[in-house]
Amino acid sequence: MNREGGSGTEHRELRELLGGHALEQLDGPDTDRVRDHLSTCPTCPSELAELEPVVASLRAARPNWEGISTPEPPADLGERVLGRVRAQQLTPKRPGTWARGALAATAVAAALVFAFVLGVRLAPEPTSPQVIPLDDLVLASGIEAEAGLVRHTWGTELQLRATGLTQGTVYTVTFVRDDGREFSAGGVIGVGQDPLTCSVNAGLPIEEASELTIADPTGAPVISADLP
Amino acid sequence: MQGPREPDASQEDASEEVVPRAVIDDALTMVTPEHREVIVEVYLKGRSYAEVSAEIGVPTETLRSRNFYALKALRLAMDEIGATS
């Protein structure tokens, strides 16, 4: 028995059954196993709770599911585009290659404008990322800094604003996972007393990140924080 | 393992947070094709794991663990959209 309620392999299997459990897809025996596990495991109940908003939303979408919806252009849009092209078409004094070329160019231009407008309309609305401030930074002498984290599907972003990092010195940015493994988020070059504002990323889910360290070339931390 | 069951009305919780359908659509486009596939095929379309497994050549055990990680990815995507608090 480990702290997660069962052997490592057993815990992993039961943890991965939480998806089917949340979606009510498990048969009776598996449901009983998961319920027993949830009653003793210190971590799986919270993982299951995190899935609840997703499950509730999927459940609501399911009865009328017809695929991922994408806005359809108006049915008469093609005819409207052609109508605009026709309206702009001047009767050529000398029908010939030039006139046909001009008509084709107009149609291509109209199509490009249409594609651009449609692309803009279909583009998702930009959303501002939610920045989680790091209030308890440990700073080396002479350094001032503010920092925050942004949760992404692909990992964790650090947004940093600092002064006092030695001009021209390369500092390494590292996230540390719960189990001690380090994940590099690259490096930044100090700009002295000028404000340094940057954003760096690590391929580590924010939930698994336990520590942030920015270190000088000797490995000495100059900015660090325990992560919430 | 069995196919998806119809939701049990007795377990419905009126307090559950349900986001607009468009948010689910957006979130599904933000996860990997494999994660999207397992959620769409096995849950939203109501197909059995065995049926989907036979069609795409992925073991059912893999599909059901993928189902879990797909839900976690969807949760992160919804967080990123700002659909959860």
PDB file of C-alpha atoms in Angstrom:
ATOM      1  CA  MET A   1       0.000   0.000   0.000  1.00  0.00           C
ATOM      2  CA  ASN A   2       1.427   3.342  -0.905  1.00  0.00           C
ATOM      3  CA  ARG A   3       0.150   6.784  -0.063  1.00  0.00           C
ATOM      4  CA  GLU A   4      -2.122   6.748  -3.097  1.00  0.00           C
ATOM      5  CA  GLY A   5      -4.120   3.773  -1.897  1.00  0.00           C
ATOM      6  CA  GLY A   6      -2.835   0.541  -3.456  1.00  0.00           C
ATOM      7  CA  SER A   7       0.168  -0.604  -5.443  1.00  0.00           C
ATOM      8  CA  GLY A   8       1.503   1.753  -8.083  1.00  0.00           C
ATOM      9  CA  THR A   9       0.169  -0.363 -10.928  1.00  0.00           C
ATOM     10  CA  GLU A  10      -3.193  -0.886  -9.271  1.00  0.00           C
ATOM     11  CA  HIS A  11      -3.506   2.793  -8.487  1.00  0.00           C
ATOM     12  CA  ARG A  12      -2.696   3.751 -12.048  1.00  0.00           C
ATOM     13  CA  GLU A  13      -5.275   1.346 -13.436  1.00  0.00           C
ATOM     14  CA  LEU A  14      -7.981   2.543 -11.075  1.00  0.00           C
ATOM     15  CA  ARG A  15      -7.080   6.174 -11.665  1.00  0.00           C
ATOM     16  CA  GLU A  16      -7.460   5.684 -15.399  1.00  0.00           C
ATOM     17  CA  LEU A  17     -10.887   4.136 -14.797  1.00  0.00           C
ATOM     18  CA  LEU A  18     -12.043   7.452 -13.331  1.00  0.00           C
ATOM     19  CA  GLY A  19     -12.914   8.660 -16.832  1.00  0.00           C
ATOM     20  CA  GLY A  20     -15.249   5.751 -17.486  1.00  0.00           C
ATOM     21  CA  HIS A  21     -16.612   6.070 -13.961  1.00  0.00           C
ATOM     22  CA  ALA A  22     -17.361   9.758 -14.407  1.00  0.00           C
ATOM     23  CA  LEU A  23     -19.118   9.056 -17.703  1.00  0.00           C
ATOM     24  CA  GLU A  24     -21.047   6.104 -16.180  1.00  0.00           C
ATOM     25  CA  GLN A  25     -19.477   3.691 -18.645  1.00  0.00           C
ATOM     26  CA  LEU A  26     -18.184   1.061 -16.230  1.00  0.00           C
ATOM     27  CA  ASP A  27     -19.856  -2.219 -15.472  1.00  0.00           C
ATOM     28  CA  GLY A  28     -20.814  -3.186 -11.929  1.00  0.00           C
ATOM     29  CA  PRO A  29     -17.552  -4.836 -10.785  1.00  0.00           C
ATOM     30  CA  ASP A  30     -15.379  -2.015 -12.120  1.00  0.00           C
ATOM     31  CA  THR A  31     -17.703   0.559 -10.569  1.00  0.00           C
ATOM     32  CA  ASP A  32     -17.362  -1.193  -7.199  1.00  0.00           C
ATOM     33  CA  ARG A  33     -13.560  -1.300  -7.522  1.00  0.00           C
ATOM     34  CA  VAL A  34     -13.402   2.390  -8.312  1.00  0.00           C
ATOM     35  CA  ARG A  35     -15.743   3.291  -5.459  1.00  0.00           C
ATOM     36  CA  ASP A  36     -13.673   1.236  -3.012  1.00  0.00           C
ATOM     37  CA  HIS A  37     -10.543   2.927  -4.266  1.00  0.00           C
ATOM     38  CA  LEU A  38     -12.070   6.382  -3.960  1.00  0.00           C
ATOM     39  CA  SER A  39     -12.867   5.707  -0.320  1.00  0.00           C
ATOM     40  CA  THR A  40      -9.182   5.209   0.524  1.00  0.00           C
ATOM     41  CA  CYS A  41      -7.142   7.079  -2.073  1.00  0.00           C
ATOM     42  CA  PRO A  42      -6.066  10.586  -1.019  1.00  0.00           C
ATOM     43  CA  THR A  43      -5.688  11.914  -4.564  1.00  0.00           C
ATOM     44  CA  CYS A  44      -8.261  10.304  -6.843  1.00  0.00           C
ATOM     45  CA  PRO A  45     -11.379  11.955  -5.339  1.00  0.00           C
ATOM     46  CA  SER A  46     -10.026  15.393  -6.197  1.00  0.00           C
ATOM     47  CA  GLU A  47      -9.098  14.227  -9.689  1.00  0.00           C
ATOM     48  CA  LEU A  48     -12.631  12.949 -10.163  1.00  0.00           C
ATOM     49  CA  ALA A  49     -14.026  16.255  -8.890  1.00  0.00           C
ATOM     50  CA  GLU A  50     -11.952  18.140 -11.471  1.00  0.00           C
ATOM     51  CA  LEU A  51     -13.652  16.178 -14.232  1.00  0.00           C
ATOM     52  CA  GLU A  52     -17.188  16.983 -13.094  1.00  0.00           C
ATOM     53  CA  PRO A  53     -17.666  20.240 -15.038  1.00  0.00           C
ATOM     54  CA  VAL A  54     -16.453  18.521 -18.192  1.00  0.00           C
ATOM     55  CA  VAL A  55     -18.711  15.536 -17.688  1.00  0.00           C
ATOM     56  CA  ALA A  56     -21.726  17.714 -16.955  1.00  0.00           C
ATOM     57  CA  SER A  57     -21.145  19.710 -20.114  1.00  0.00           C
ATOM     58  CA  LEU A  58     -20.601  16.632 -22.262  1.00  0.00           C
ATOM     59  CA  ARG A  59     -23.740  15.083 -20.816  1.00  0.00           C
ATOM     60  CA  ALA A  60     -25.727  18.158 -21.804  1.00  0.00           C
ATOM     61  CA  ALA A  61     -24.286  18.112 -25.324  1.00  0.00           C
ATOM     62  CA  ARG A  62     -24.816  14.412 -25.882  1.00  0.00           C
ATOM     63  CA  PRO A  63     -28.565  14.110 -26.633  1.00  0.00           C
ATOM     64  CA  ASN A  64     -28.401  16.370 -29.668  1.00  0.00           C
ATOM     65  CA  TRP A  65     -24.886  15.527 -30.739  1.00  0.00           C
ATOM     66  CA  GLU A  66     -24.407  15.939 -34.474  1.00  0.00           C
ATOM     67  CA  GLY A  67     -20.710  16.653 -34.567  1.00  0.00           C
ATOM     68  CA  ILE A  68     -18.604  19.645 -33.688  1.00  0.00           C
ATOM     69  CA  SER A  69     -20.583  22.587 -34.932  1.00  0.00           C
ATOM     70  CA  THR A  70     -18.953  25.129 -37.205  1.00  0.00           C
ATOM     71  CA  PRO A  71     -20.778  28.165 -38.536  1.00  0.00           C
ATOM     72  CA  GLU A  72     -22.067  27.551 -42.037  1.00  0.00           C
ATOM     73  CA  PRO A  73     -21.876  30.336 -44.593  1.00  0.00           C
ATOM     74  CA  PRO A  74     -25.256  31.532 -45.869  1.00  0.00           C
ATOM     75  CA  ALA A  75     -26.652  29.244 -48.543  1.00  0.00           C
ATOM     76  CA  ASP A  76     -26.910  32.076 -51.056  1.00  0.00           C
ATOM     77  CA  LEU A  77     -23.449  33.448 -50.384  1.00  0.00           C
ATOM     78  CA  GLY A  78     -21.957  32.015 -53.572  1.00  0.00           C
ATOM     79  CA  GLU A  79     -24.647  33.642 -55.682  1.00  0.00           C
ATOM     80  CA  ARG A  80     -24.201  36.921 -53.813  1.00  0.00           C
ATOM     81  CA  VAL A  81     -20.466  36.900 -54.534  1.00  0.00           C
ATOM     82  CA  LEU A  82     -21.090  36.189 -58.195  1.00  0.00           C
ATOM     83  CA  GLY A  83     -23.718  38.940 -58.243  1.00  0.00           C
ATOM     84  CA  ARG A  84     -21.194  41.427 -56.905  1.00  0.00           C
ATOM     85  CA  VAL A  85     -18.717  40.312 -59.524  1.00  0.00           C
ATOM     86  CA  ARG A  86     -21.316  40.716 -62.262  1.00  0.00           C
ATOM     87  CA  ALA A  87     -22.309  44.129 -60.951  1.00  0.00           C
ATOM     88  CA  GLN A  88     -18.707  45.299 -61.087  1.00  0.00           C
ATOM     89  CA  GLN A  89     -18.152  43.876 -64.536  1.00  0.00           C
ATOM     90  CA  LEU A  90     -17.906  46.535 -67.210  1.00  0.00           C
ATOM     91  CA  THR A  91     -19.051  45.678 -70.669  1.00  0.00           C
ATOM     92  CA  PRO A  92     -15.825  45.395 -72.623  1.00  0.00           C
ATOM     93  CA  LYS A  93     -15.572  47.534 -75.709  1.00  0.00           C
ATOM     94  CA  ARG A  94     -13.411  44.903 -77.326  1.00  0.00           C
ATOM     95  CA  PRO A  95     -14.281  41.484 -75.969  1.00  0.00           C
ATOM     96  CA  GLY A  96     -11.132  39.477 -75.828  1.00  0.00           C
ATOM     97  CA  THR A  97      -8.383  38.049 -73.699  1.00  0.00           C
ATOM     98  CA  TRP A  98      -7.962  41.207 -71.611  1.00  0.00           C
ATOM     99  CA  ALA A  99     -11.631  41.306 -70.627  1.00  0.00           C
ATOM    100  CA  ARG A 100     -11.719  37.648 -69.721  1.00  0.00           C
ATOM    101  CA  GLY A 101      -8.544  38.100 -67.676  1.00  0.00           C
ATOM    102  CA  ALA A 102      -9.989  41.087 -65.846  1.00  0.00           C
ATOM    103  CA  LEU A 103     -13.160  39.164 -65.023  1.00  0.00           C
ATOM    104  CA  ALA A 104     -11.152  36.227 -63.729  1.00  0.00           C
ATOM    105  CA  ALA A 105      -8.949  38.535 -61.647  1.00  0.00           C
ATOM    106  CA  THR A 106     -12.042  40.211 -60.173  1.00  0.00           C
ATOM    107  CA  ALA A 107     -13.518  36.849 -59.278  1.00  0.00           C
ATOM    108  CA  VAL A 108     -10.273  35.739 -57.646  1.00  0.00           C
ATOM    109  CA  ALA A 109     -10.063  39.002 -55.684  1.00  0.00           C
ATOM    110  CA  ALA A 110     -13.666  38.638 -54.538  1.00  0.00           C
ATOM    111  CA  ALA A 111     -13.002  35.061 -53.487  1.00  0.00           C
ATOM    112  CA  LEU A 112      -9.929  36.115 -51.515  1.00  0.00           C
ATOM    113  CA  VAL A 113     -11.865  38.871 -49.751  1.00  0.00           C
ATOM    114  CA  PHE A 114     -14.653  36.404 -49.003  1.00  0.00           C
ATOM    115  CA  ALA A 115     -12.190  33.837 -47.640  1.00  0.00           C
ATOM    116  CA  PHE A 116     -10.538  36.478 -45.455  1.00  0.00           C
ATOM    117  CA  VAL A 117     -13.836  37.745 -44.074  1.00  0.00           C
ATOM    118  CA  LEU A 118     -15.055  34.202 -43.457  1.00  0.00           C
ATOM    119  CA  GLY A 119     -11.761  33.360 -41.734  1.00  0.00           C
ATOM    120  CA  VAL A 120     -12.078  36.358 -39.460  1.00  0.00           C
ATOM    121  CA  ARG A 121     -15.683  35.455 -38.631  1.00  0.00           C
ATOM    122  CA  LEU A 122     -14.799  31.851 -37.858  1.00  0.00           C
ATOM    123  CA  ALA A 123     -11.688  32.663 -35.828  1.00  0.00           C
ATOM    124  CA  PRO A 124     -12.207  32.060 -32.107  1.00  0.00           C
ATOM    125  CA  GLU A 125     -12.547  35.103 -29.947  1.00  0.00           C
ATOM    126  CA  PRO A 126      -9.228  35.833 -28.270  1.00  0.00           C
ATOM    127  CA  THR A 127      -9.333  35.256 -24.548  1.00  0.00           C
ATOM    128  CA  SER A 128      -7.030  36.763 -21.976  1.00  0.00           C
ATOM    129  CA  PRO A 129      -5.071  34.124 -20.109  1.00  0.00           C
ATOM    130  CA  GLN A 130      -5.641  33.890 -16.403  1.00  0.00           C
ATOM    131  CA  VAL A 131      -2.361  34.693 -14.672  1.00  0.00           C
ATOM    132  CA  ILE A 132      -1.770  33.073 -11.302  1.00  0.00           C
ATOM    133  CA  PRO A 133       0.455  35.490  -9.367  1.00  0.00           C
ATOM    134  CA  LEU A 134       3.434  34.160  -7.446  1.00  0.00           C
ATOM    135  CA  ASP A 135       3.347  36.161  -4.246  1.00  0.00           C
ATOM    136  CA  ASP A 136       6.224  34.574  -2.355  1.00  0.00           C
ATOM    137  CA  LEU A 137       9.239  34.941  -4.595  1.00  0.00           C
ATOM    138  CA  VAL A 138      12.607  34.408  -2.958  1.00  0.00           C
ATOM    139  CA  LEU A 139      14.954  36.985  -4.461  1.00  0.00           C
ATOM    140  CA  ALA A 140      18.734  37.345  -4.336  1.00  0.00           C
ATOM    141  CA  SER A 141      20.146  40.659  -3.174  1.00  0.00           C
ATOM    142  CA  GLY A 142      19.689  43.489  -5.652  1.00  0.00           C
ATOM    143  CA  ILE A 143      16.947  41.795  -7.648  1.00  0.00           C
ATOM    144  CA  GLU A 144      13.333  42.853  -7.786  1.00  0.00           C
ATOM    145  CA  ALA A 145      10.791  40.725  -9.597  1.00  0.00           C
ATOM    146  CA  GLU A 146       7.137  39.970 -10.162  1.00  0.00           C
ATOM    147  CA  ALA A 147       6.006  36.700 -11.676  1.00  0.00           C
ATOM    148  CA  GLY A 148       2.888  34.771 -12.557  1.00  0.00           C
ATOM    149  CA  LEU A 149       1.962  31.453 -14.106  1.00  0.00           C
ATOM    150  CA  VAL A 150      -0.472  30.693 -16.902  1.00  0.00           C
ATOM    151  CA  ARG A 151      -2.037  27.270 -17.277  1.00  0.00           C
ATOM    152  CA  HIS A 152      -1.992  25.871 -20.801  1.00  0.00           C
ATOM    153  CA  THR A 153      -3.030  22.551 -22.269  1.00  0.00           C
ATOM    154  CA  TRP A 154       0.527  22.064 -23.446  1.00  0.00           C
ATOM    155  CA  GLY A 155       2.290  23.041 -20.217  1.00  0.00           C
ATOM    156  CA  THR A 156       3.016  26.029 -18.018  1.00  0.00           C
ATOM    157  CA  GLU A 157       3.939  29.579 -18.971  1.00  0.00           C
ATOM    158  CA  LEU A 158       5.958  31.847 -16.682  1.00  0.00           C
ATOM    159  CA  GLN A 159       5.452  35.573 -17.087  1.00  0.00           C
ATOM    160  CA  LEU A 160       8.313  37.457 -15.491  1.00  0.00           C
ATOM    161  CA  ARG A 161       9.192  41.090 -14.908  1.00  0.00           C
ATOM    162  CA  ALA A 162      12.502  41.682 -13.168  1.00  0.00           C
ATOM    163  CA  THR A 163      15.261  44.194 -12.619  1.00  0.00           C
ATOM    164  CA  GLY A 164      18.767  43.644 -11.289  1.00  0.00           C
ATOM    165  CA  LEU A 165      19.696  40.604 -13.373  1.00  0.00           C
ATOM    166  CA  THR A 166      23.309  41.188 -14.396  1.00  0.00           C
ATOM    167  CA  GLN A 167      23.672  42.646 -17.872  1.00  0.00           C
ATOM    168  CA  GLY A 168      24.613  39.964 -20.403  1.00  0.00           C
ATOM    169  CA  THR A 169      24.428  37.024 -17.987  1.00  0.00           C
ATOM    170  CA  VAL A 170      22.329  34.054 -19.081  1.00  0.00           C
ATOM    171  CA  TYR A 171      20.022  32.757 -16.389  1.00  0.00           C
ATOM    172  CA  THR A 172      18.340  29.358 -16.628  1.00  0.00           C
ATOM    173  CA  VAL A 173      14.652  28.921 -15.837  1.00  0.00           C
ATOM    174  CA  THR A 174      13.637  25.543 -14.426  1.00  0.00           C
ATOM    175  CA  PHE A 175      10.399  24.063 -13.137  1.00  0.00           C
ATOM    176  CA  VAL A 176      10.636  21.164 -10.700  1.00  0.00           C
ATOM    177  CA  ARG A 177       7.966  18.476 -10.679  1.00  0.00           C
ATOM    178  CA  ASP A 178       6.550  16.897  -7.532  1.00  0.00           C
ATOM    179  CA  ASP A 179       8.913  13.938  -7.917  1.00  0.00           C
ATOM    180  CA  GLY A 180      11.980  16.154  -8.221  1.00  0.00           C
ATOM    181  CA  ARG A 181      12.455  15.918 -11.973  1.00  0.00           C
ATOM    182  CA  GLU A 182      13.498  19.191 -13.556  1.00  0.00           C
ATOM    183  CA  PHE A 183      11.868  20.710 -16.651  1.00  0.00           C
ATOM    184  CA  SER A 184      13.747  23.451 -18.430  1.00  0.00           C
ATOM    185  CA  ALA A 185      11.903  26.556 -19.522  1.00  0.00           C
ATOM    186  CA  GLY A 186      14.953  27.901 -21.345  1.00  0.00           C
ATOM    187  CA  GLY A 187      16.973  30.927 -20.364  1.00  0.00           C
ATOM    188  CA  VAL A 188      16.882  34.698 -20.174  1.00  0.00           C
ATOM    189  CA  ILE A 189      19.657  37.257 -20.568  1.00  0.00           C
ATOM    190  CA  GLY A 190      19.971  39.853 -17.848  1.00  0.00           C
ATOM    191  CA  VAL A 191      19.607  43.513 -18.815  1.00  0.00           C
ATOM    192  CA  GLY A 192      20.851  45.117 -15.616  1.00  0.00           C
ATOM    193  CA  GLN A 193      18.639  47.723 -14.025  1.00  0.00           C
ATOM    194  CA  ASP A 194      16.424  48.025 -17.084  1.00  0.00           C
ATOM    195  CA  PRO A 195      13.131  46.178 -16.665  1.00  0.00           C
ATOM    196  CA  LEU A 196      13.265  42.689 -18.143  1.00  0.00           C
ATOM    197  CA  THR A 197       9.854  41.456 -19.247  1.00  0.00           C
ATOM    198  CA  CYS A 198       9.564  38.005 -20.728  1.00  0.00           C
ATOM    199  CA  SER A 199       7.465  34.896 -21.036  1.00  0.00           C
ATOM    200  CA  VAL A 200       8.960  31.399 -21.018  1.00  0.00           C
ATOM    201  CA  ASN A 201       7.348  27.977 -21.192  1.00  0.00           C
ATOM    202  CA  ALA A 202       7.886  24.466 -19.893  1.00  0.00           C
ATOM    203  CA  GLY A 203       6.261  21.229 -20.989  1.00  0.00           C
ATOM    204  CA  LEU A 204       4.982  20.449 -17.515  1.00  0.00           C
ATOM    205  CA  PRO A 205       1.326  20.663 -16.423  1.00  0.00           C
ATOM    206  CA  ILE A 206       0.878  23.367 -13.852  1.00  0.00           C
ATOM    207  CA  GLU A 207      -0.701  20.927 -11.404  1.00  0.00           C
ATOM    208  CA  GLU A 208       2.513  18.905 -11.342  1.00  0.00           C
ATOM    209  CA  ALA A 209       4.896  21.831 -10.928  1.00  0.00           C
ATOM    210  CA  SER A 210       6.081  22.272  -7.348  1.00  0.00           C
ATOM    211  CA  GLU A 211       8.971  24.695  -7.629  1.00  0.00           C
ATOM    212  CA  LEU A 212      10.364  27.390  -9.893  1.00  0.00           C
ATOM    213  CA  THR A 213      14.026  28.322  -9.985  1.00  0.00           C
ATOM    214  CA  ILE A 214      15.882  30.939 -11.997  1.00  0.00           C
ATOM    215  CA  ALA A 215      19.599  30.391 -11.537  1.00  0.00           C
ATOM    216  CA  ASP A 216      22.795  32.135 -12.581  1.00  0.00           C
ATOM    217  CA  PRO A 217      25.508  30.320 -14.566  1.00  0.00           C
ATOM    218  CA  THR A 218      26.966  28.855 -11.343  1.00  0.00           C
ATOM    219  CA  GLY A 219      23.613  27.265 -10.569  1.00  0.00           C
ATOM    220  CA  ALA A 220      22.880  29.602  -7.681  1.00  0.00           C
ATOM    221  CA  PRO A 221      19.187  30.540  -7.500  1.00  0.00           C
ATOM    222  CA  VAL A 222      18.509  34.244  -7.900  1.00  0.00           C
ATOM    223  CA  ILE A 223      14.712  33.960  -8.092  1.00  0.00           C
ATOM    224  CA  SER A 224      12.769  30.996  -6.755  1.00  0.00           C
ATOM    225  CA  ALA A 225       9.349  30.103  -5.507  1.00  0.00           C
ATOM    226  CA  ASP A 226       7.390  27.200  -4.143  1.00  0.00           C
ATOM    227  CA  LEU A 227       4.385  26.816  -6.397  1.00  0.00           C
ATOM    228  CA  PRO A 228       0.815  26.598  -5.151  1.00  0.00           C
TER     229      PRO A 228
ATOM    230  CA  MET B   1     -16.506  -2.908 -19.568  1.00  0.00           C
ATOM    231  CA  GLN B   2     -19.698  -2.093 -21.327  1.00  0.00           C
ATOM    232  CA  GLY B   3     -20.995   0.540 -23.653  1.00  0.00           C
ATOM    233  CA  PRO B   4     -22.152   3.908 -22.445  1.00  0.00           C
ATOM    234  CA  ARG B   5     -25.282   3.848 -20.357  1.00  0.00           C
ATOM    235  CA  GLU B   6     -27.979   6.394 -20.481  1.00  0.00           C
ATOM    236  CA  PRO B   7     -27.485   9.000 -17.786  1.00  0.00           C
ATOM    237  CA  ASP B   8     -29.284   8.155 -14.575  1.00  0.00           C
ATOM    238  CA  ALA B   9     -31.700  10.978 -13.942  1.00  0.00           C
ATOM    239  CA  SER B  10     -31.491  10.317 -10.219  1.00  0.00           C
ATOM    240  CA  GLN B  11     -27.810  11.233 -10.339  1.00  0.00           C
ATOM    241  CA  GLU B  12     -28.310  14.497 -12.151  1.00  0.00           C
ATOM    242  CA  ASP B  13     -27.159  17.399 -10.043  1.00  0.00           C
ATOM    243  CA  ALA B  14     -28.809  20.687 -10.788  1.00  0.00           C
ATOM    244  CA  SER B  15     -25.827  22.490  -9.315  1.00  0.00           C
ATOM    245  CA  GLU B  16     -23.421  20.998 -11.832  1.00  0.00           C
ATOM    246  CA  GLU B  17     -21.709  23.582 -13.953  1.00  0.00           C
ATOM    247  CA  VAL B  18     -22.770  23.227 -17.583  1.00  0.00           C
ATOM    248  CA  VAL B  19     -21.033  25.407 -20.099  1.00  0.00           C
ATOM    249  CA  PRO B  20     -22.556  26.445 -23.437  1.00  0.00           C
ATOM    250  CA  ARG B  21     -22.355  23.941 -26.245  1.00  0.00           C
ATOM    251  CA  ALA B  22     -20.036  26.215 -28.211  1.00  0.00           C
ATOM    252  CA  VAL B  23     -17.480  25.983 -25.400  1.00  0.00           C
ATOM    253  CA  ILE B  24     -17.453  22.197 -25.612  1.00  0.00           C
ATOM    254  CA  ASP B  25     -16.988  22.464 -29.371  1.00  0.00           C
ATOM    255  CA  ASP B  26     -14.074  24.849 -28.884  1.00  0.00           C
ATOM    256  CA  ALA B  27     -12.538  22.698 -26.182  1.00  0.00           C
ATOM    257  CA  LEU B  28     -12.780  19.607 -28.382  1.00  0.00           C
ATOM    258  CA  THR B  29     -10.849  21.380 -31.108  1.00  0.00           C
ATOM    259  CA  MET B  30      -8.076  22.192 -28.618  1.00  0.00           C
ATOM    260  CA  VAL B  31      -7.262  18.614 -27.593  1.00  0.00           C
ATOM    261  CA  THR B  32      -5.356  16.040 -29.622  1.00  0.00           C
ATOM    262  CA  PRO B  33      -7.180  14.143 -32.382  1.00  0.00           C
ATOM    263  CA  GLU B  34      -6.842  10.937 -30.339  1.00  0.00           C
ATOM    264  CA  HIS B  35      -8.445  12.506 -27.279  1.00  0.00           C
ATOM    265  CA  ARG B  36     -11.187  14.104 -29.370  1.00  0.00           C
ATOM    266  CA  GLU B  37     -11.881  10.812 -31.097  1.00  0.00           C
ATOM    267  CA  VAL B  38     -12.393   8.786 -27.942  1.00  0.00           C
ATOM    268  CA  ILE B  39     -14.750  11.357 -26.413  1.00  0.00           C
ATOM    269  CA  VAL B  40     -16.762  11.831 -29.585  1.00  0.00           C
ATOM    270  CA  GLU B  41     -16.998   8.196 -30.610  1.00  0.00           C
ATOM    271  CA  VAL B  42     -17.369   6.443 -27.272  1.00  0.00           C
ATOM    272  CA  TYR B  43     -19.369   9.008 -25.339  1.00  0.00           C
ATOM    273  CA  LEU B  44     -21.069  11.555 -27.554  1.00  0.00           C
ATOM    274  CA  LYS B  45     -21.960   9.081 -30.284  1.00  0.00           C
ATOM    275  CA  GLY B  46     -22.587   6.310 -27.775  1.00  0.00           C
ATOM    276  CA  ARG B  47     -20.529   3.656 -29.532  1.00  0.00           C
ATOM    277  CA  SER B  48     -19.013   0.767 -27.599  1.00  0.00           C
ATOM    278  CA  TYR B  49     -15.315   0.554 -26.803  1.00  0.00           C
ATOM    279  CA  ALA B  50     -15.172  -2.765 -28.665  1.00  0.00           C
ATOM    280  CA  GLU B  51     -16.666  -1.255 -31.798  1.00  0.00           C
ATOM    281  CA  VAL B  52     -14.325   1.711 -31.811  1.00  0.00           C
ATOM    282  CA  SER B  53     -11.372  -0.527 -30.954  1.00  0.00           C
ATOM    283  CA  ALA B  54     -12.072  -2.755 -33.936  1.00  0.00           C
ATOM    284  CA  GLU B  55     -12.444   0.223 -36.227  1.00  0.00           C
ATOM    285  CA  ILE B  56      -9.285   2.114 -35.340  1.00  0.00           C
ATOM    286  CA  GLY B  57      -7.102  -0.795 -34.175  1.00  0.00           C
ATOM    287  CA  VAL B  58      -6.483   0.487 -30.647  1.00  0.00           C
ATOM    288  CA  PRO B  59      -6.977  -1.909 -27.708  1.00  0.00           C
ATOM    289  CA  THR B  60     -10.000  -1.256 -25.525  1.00  0.00           C
ATOM    290  CA  GLU B  61      -7.768  -0.910 -22.460  1.00  0.00           C
ATOM    291  CA  THR B  62      -5.879   1.853 -24.208  1.00  0.00           C
ATOM    292  CA  LEU B  63      -9.111   3.523 -25.211  1.00  0.00           C
ATOM    293  CA  ARG B  64     -10.488   3.644 -21.712  1.00  0.00           C
ATOM    294  CA  SER B  65      -7.268   5.033 -20.236  1.00  0.00           C
ATOM    295  CA  ARG B  66      -7.172   7.491 -23.139  1.00  0.00           C
ATOM    296  CA  ASN B  67     -10.727   8.420 -22.181  1.00  0.00           C
ATOM    297  CA  PHE B  68      -9.501   9.531 -18.749  1.00  0.00           C
ATOM    298  CA  TYR B  69      -6.655  11.635 -20.116  1.00  0.00           C
ATOM    299  CA  ALA B  70      -9.005  13.084 -22.739  1.00  0.00           C
ATOM    300  CA  LEU B  71     -11.320  14.333 -19.992  1.00  0.00           C
ATOM    301  CA  LYS B  72      -8.360  15.880 -18.180  1.00  0.00           C
ATOM    302  CA  ALA B  73      -7.245  17.563 -21.399  1.00  0.00           C
ATOM    303  CA  LEU B  74     -10.760  18.870 -21.958  1.00  0.00           C
ATOM    304  CA  ARG B  75     -10.769  20.279 -18.441  1.00  0.00           C
ATOM    305  CA  LEU B  76      -7.513  22.122 -19.150  1.00  0.00           C
ATOM    306  CA  ALA B  77      -8.889  23.371 -22.453  1.00  0.00           C
ATOM    307  CA  MET B  78     -12.033  24.645 -20.750  1.00  0.00           C
ATOM    308  CA  ASP B  79      -9.870  26.347 -18.122  1.00  0.00           C
ATOM    309  CA  GLU B  80      -7.855  27.976 -20.866  1.00  0.00           C
ATOM    310  CA  ILE B  81     -11.026  29.206 -22.541  1.00  0.00           C
ATOM    311  CA  GLY B  82     -12.116  30.513 -19.176  1.00  0.00           C
ATOM    312  CA  ALA B  83     -15.185  28.309 -19.023  1.00  0.00           C
ATOM    313  CA  THR B  84     -14.473  26.971 -15.544  1.00  0.00           C
ATOM    314  CA  SER B  85     -13.748  28.737 -12.304  1.00  0.00           C
TER     315      SER B  85
END
